[in-house]
C-alpha cells in the first residue's frame, strides 16, 4: 500500500524538484558557514554578528536559488516577503521542536537536532511549493491546477 501511494504521488518532476531543492539548500548552508567563519576569523567580526551575516547570505542564496532553479518562478517583492515569513517561521519552529524534544521529552541533543534537520527542510519545501513560489494564478484560484 505505501509503495503504491508513493508511486502515485511522486512524479519524476517532483523528484527532480526535491533534488534541486537539496542542492540549493546545501549551497545555502555552505554559504552560511563560510561567510560566518571568514567574517569572524579573517574579518575579526564578533561571532554572533558574523553568524547573522552568514544567515543573511544563506537566505539570499536560498531565495534566488529556489526561485530560479527549484520552482522556476519570477522573483519579486511579494515572493520575497512570503519567503522571509517562511524562513523566520521555520526557524522558530525548529527552536520549538528542539525545546520540546530536549526539555519536554528529555531526548539527547543529537537526536533532537536530527529530528529538526530532517523535518524542517520538508516543511520548508511544502510551504515553498504551495505558497511562496506558487504561480499567482494558482494562489488566487487554487482550483486552476
Tab-separated table of C-alpha atoms in Angstrom:
chain	number	residue	atom	x	y	z
A	1	UNK	CA	0.000	0.000	0.000
A	2	UNK	CA	2.681	2.623	0.874
A	3	UNK	CA	4.606	1.822	-2.321
A	4	UNK	CA	1.515	2.438	-4.458
A	5	UNK	CA	0.899	5.738	-2.645
A	6	UNK	CA	4.471	6.887	-3.277
A	7	UNK	CA	4.349	5.879	-6.956
A	8	UNK	CA	1.087	7.799	-7.413
A	9	UNK	CA	2.291	10.982	-5.715
A	10	UNK	CA	5.995	11.210	-6.558
A	11	UNK	CA	6.266	12.207	-10.170
A	12	UNK	CA	9.604	12.467	-11.923
A	13	UNK	CA	9.195	16.262	-11.924
A	14	UNK	CA	8.682	16.317	-8.147
A	15	UNK	CA	11.707	14.089	-7.532
A	16	UNK	CA	13.903	16.363	-9.679
A	17	UNK	CA	12.489	19.392	-7.861
A	18	UNK	CA	13.323	17.814	-4.480
A	19	UNK	CA	16.875	17.091	-5.644
A	20	UNK	CA	17.376	20.683	-6.830
A	21	UNK	CA	15.888	21.893	-3.531
A	22	UNK	CA	18.512	19.810	-1.722
A	23	UNK	CA	21.393	21.149	-3.821
A	24	UNK	CA	20.285	24.752	-3.267
A	25	UNK	CA	19.864	24.022	0.451
A	26	UNK	CA	23.356	22.560	0.783
A	27	UNK	CA	24.773	25.521	-1.157
A	28	UNK	CA	22.986	27.940	1.185
A	29	UNK	CA	24.248	26.053	4.239
A	30	UNK	CA	27.840	26.177	2.996
A	31	UNK	CA	27.414	29.878	2.201
A	32	UNK	CA	26.187	30.497	5.754
A	33	UNK	CA	29.061	28.563	7.299
A	34	UNK	CA	31.881	30.048	5.253
A	35	UNK	CA	30.533	33.606	5.326
A	36	UNK	CA	30.298	33.455	9.120
A	37	UNK	CA	33.639	31.699	9.513
A	38	UNK	CA	35.585	34.044	7.242
A	39	UNK	CA	33.879	37.145	8.640
A	40	UNK	CA	34.868	36.084	12.139
A	41	UNK	CA	38.331	34.637	11.545
A	42	UNK	CA	39.631	36.919	8.801
A	43	UNK	CA	37.480	39.998	9.361
A	44	UNK	CA	37.656	39.991	13.146
A	45	UNK	CA	33.880	40.420	13.366
A	46	UNK	CA	32.097	39.252	16.521
A	47	UNK	CA	30.967	35.630	16.094
A	48	UNK	CA	27.272	36.405	16.597
A	49	UNK	CA	27.326	39.244	14.095
A	50	UNK	CA	29.308	37.049	11.692
A	51	UNK	CA	26.636	34.364	12.102
A	52	UNK	CA	23.969	36.938	11.228
A	53	UNK	CA	25.929	37.868	8.084
A	54	UNK	CA	26.129	34.177	7.195
A	55	UNK	CA	22.404	33.710	7.764
A	56	UNK	CA	21.512	36.697	5.561
A	57	UNK	CA	23.845	35.458	2.808
A	58	UNK	CA	22.266	31.993	3.025
A	59	UNK	CA	18.758	33.456	2.819
A	60	UNK	CA	19.734	35.282	-0.368
A	61	UNK	CA	21.236	32.122	-1.898
A	62	UNK	CA	18.092	30.196	-0.957
A	63	UNK	CA	15.715	32.846	-2.278
A	64	UNK	CA	17.406	33.220	-5.646
A	65	UNK	CA	18.321	29.530	-5.957
A	66	UNK	CA	14.878	28.194	-5.137
A	67	UNK	CA	13.129	30.899	-7.123
A	68	UNK	CA	15.176	30.439	-10.284
A	69	UNK	CA	16.126	26.765	-10.188
A	70	UNK	CA	13.860	24.800	-7.834
A	71	UNK	CA	10.498	26.434	-8.533
A	72	UNK	CA	11.337	28.483	-11.665
A	73	UNK	CA	9.262	31.492	-10.674
A	74	UNK	CA	9.632	35.194	-11.355
A	75	UNK	CA	11.079	36.837	-8.259
A	76	UNK	CA	9.525	39.982	-6.874
A	77	UNK	CA	8.912	41.750	-3.588
A	78	UNK	CA	5.791	39.710	-2.769
A	79	UNK	CA	7.650	36.439	-3.242
A	80	UNK	CA	10.486	37.723	-1.053
A	81	UNK	CA	8.060	38.693	1.736
A	82	UNK	CA	6.436	35.231	1.656
A	83	UNK	CA	9.884	33.606	1.541
A	84	UNK	CA	11.013	35.651	4.555
A	85	UNK	CA	7.890	34.718	6.512
A	86	UNK	CA	8.535	31.030	5.852
A	87	UNK	CA	12.243	31.376	6.674
A	88	UNK	CA	11.643	33.062	10.021
A	89	UNK	CA	8.664	30.821	10.871
A	90	UNK	CA	10.544	27.596	10.198
A	91	UNK	CA	13.484	28.870	12.249
A	92	UNK	CA	11.206	29.451	15.244
A	93	UNK	CA	9.507	26.121	14.574
A	94	UNK	CA	12.904	24.409	14.714
A	95	UNK	CA	13.609	26.117	18.039
A	96	UNK	CA	10.264	24.934	19.443
A	97	UNK	CA	10.879	21.379	18.248
A	98	UNK	CA	14.304	21.408	19.902
A	99	UNK	CA	12.847	22.772	23.121
A	100	UNK	CA	10.060	20.201	23.166
A	101	UNK	CA	12.314	17.252	22.420
A	102	UNK	CA	15.121	18.242	24.772
A	103	UNK	CA	13.207	19.727	27.679
A	104	UNK	CA	9.826	18.061	27.276
A	105	UNK	CA	10.892	14.557	26.261
A	106	UNK	CA	14.433	14.755	27.662
A	107	UNK	CA	15.946	13.436	24.425
A	108	UNK	CA	19.681	13.851	23.764
A	109	UNK	CA	20.596	16.902	21.677
A	110	UNK	CA	21.940	14.739	18.850
A	111	UNK	CA	18.557	13.089	18.372
A	112	UNK	CA	16.709	16.397	18.752
A	113	UNK	CA	18.891	18.044	16.119
A	114	UNK	CA	18.474	15.061	13.794
A	115	UNK	CA	14.699	15.418	14.043
A	116	UNK	CA	14.943	19.152	13.287
A	117	UNK	CA	17.252	18.814	10.282
A	118	UNK	CA	15.104	16.039	8.817
A	119	UNK	CA	11.712	17.719	9.290
A	120	UNK	CA	12.274	21.456	8.778
A	121	UNK	CA	13.517	21.132	5.167
A	122	UNK	CA	10.418	19.077	4.289
A	123	UNK	CA	8.135	21.662	5.887
A	124	UNK	CA	10.025	24.416	4.070
A	125	UNK	CA	9.709	22.598	0.742
A	126	UNK	CA	5.952	22.145	1.114
A	127	UNK	CA	5.382	25.775	2.161
A	128	UNK	CA	7.617	27.000	-0.656
A	129	UNK	CA	5.880	24.885	-3.274
A	130	UNK	CA	2.324	25.559	-2.135
A	131	UNK	CA	2.615	29.214	-1.117
A	132	UNK	CA	5.906	31.082	-1.536
A	133	UNK	CA	6.747	30.195	-5.143
A	134	UNK	CA	3.305	29.106	-6.304
A	135	UNK	CA	2.316	30.847	-9.549
A	136	UNK	CA	-0.009	33.817	-8.884
A	137	UNK	CA	-2.944	32.327	-10.821
A	138	UNK	CA	-2.831	29.192	-8.665
A	139	UNK	CA	-2.537	31.187	-5.422
A	140	UNK	CA	-5.581	33.298	-6.327
A	141	UNK	CA	-7.652	30.370	-7.577
A	142	UNK	CA	-6.385	27.025	-6.194
A	143	UNK	CA	-8.775	25.106	-8.488
A	144	UNK	CA	-6.671	26.206	-11.523
A	145	UNK	CA	-4.079	23.497	-11.177
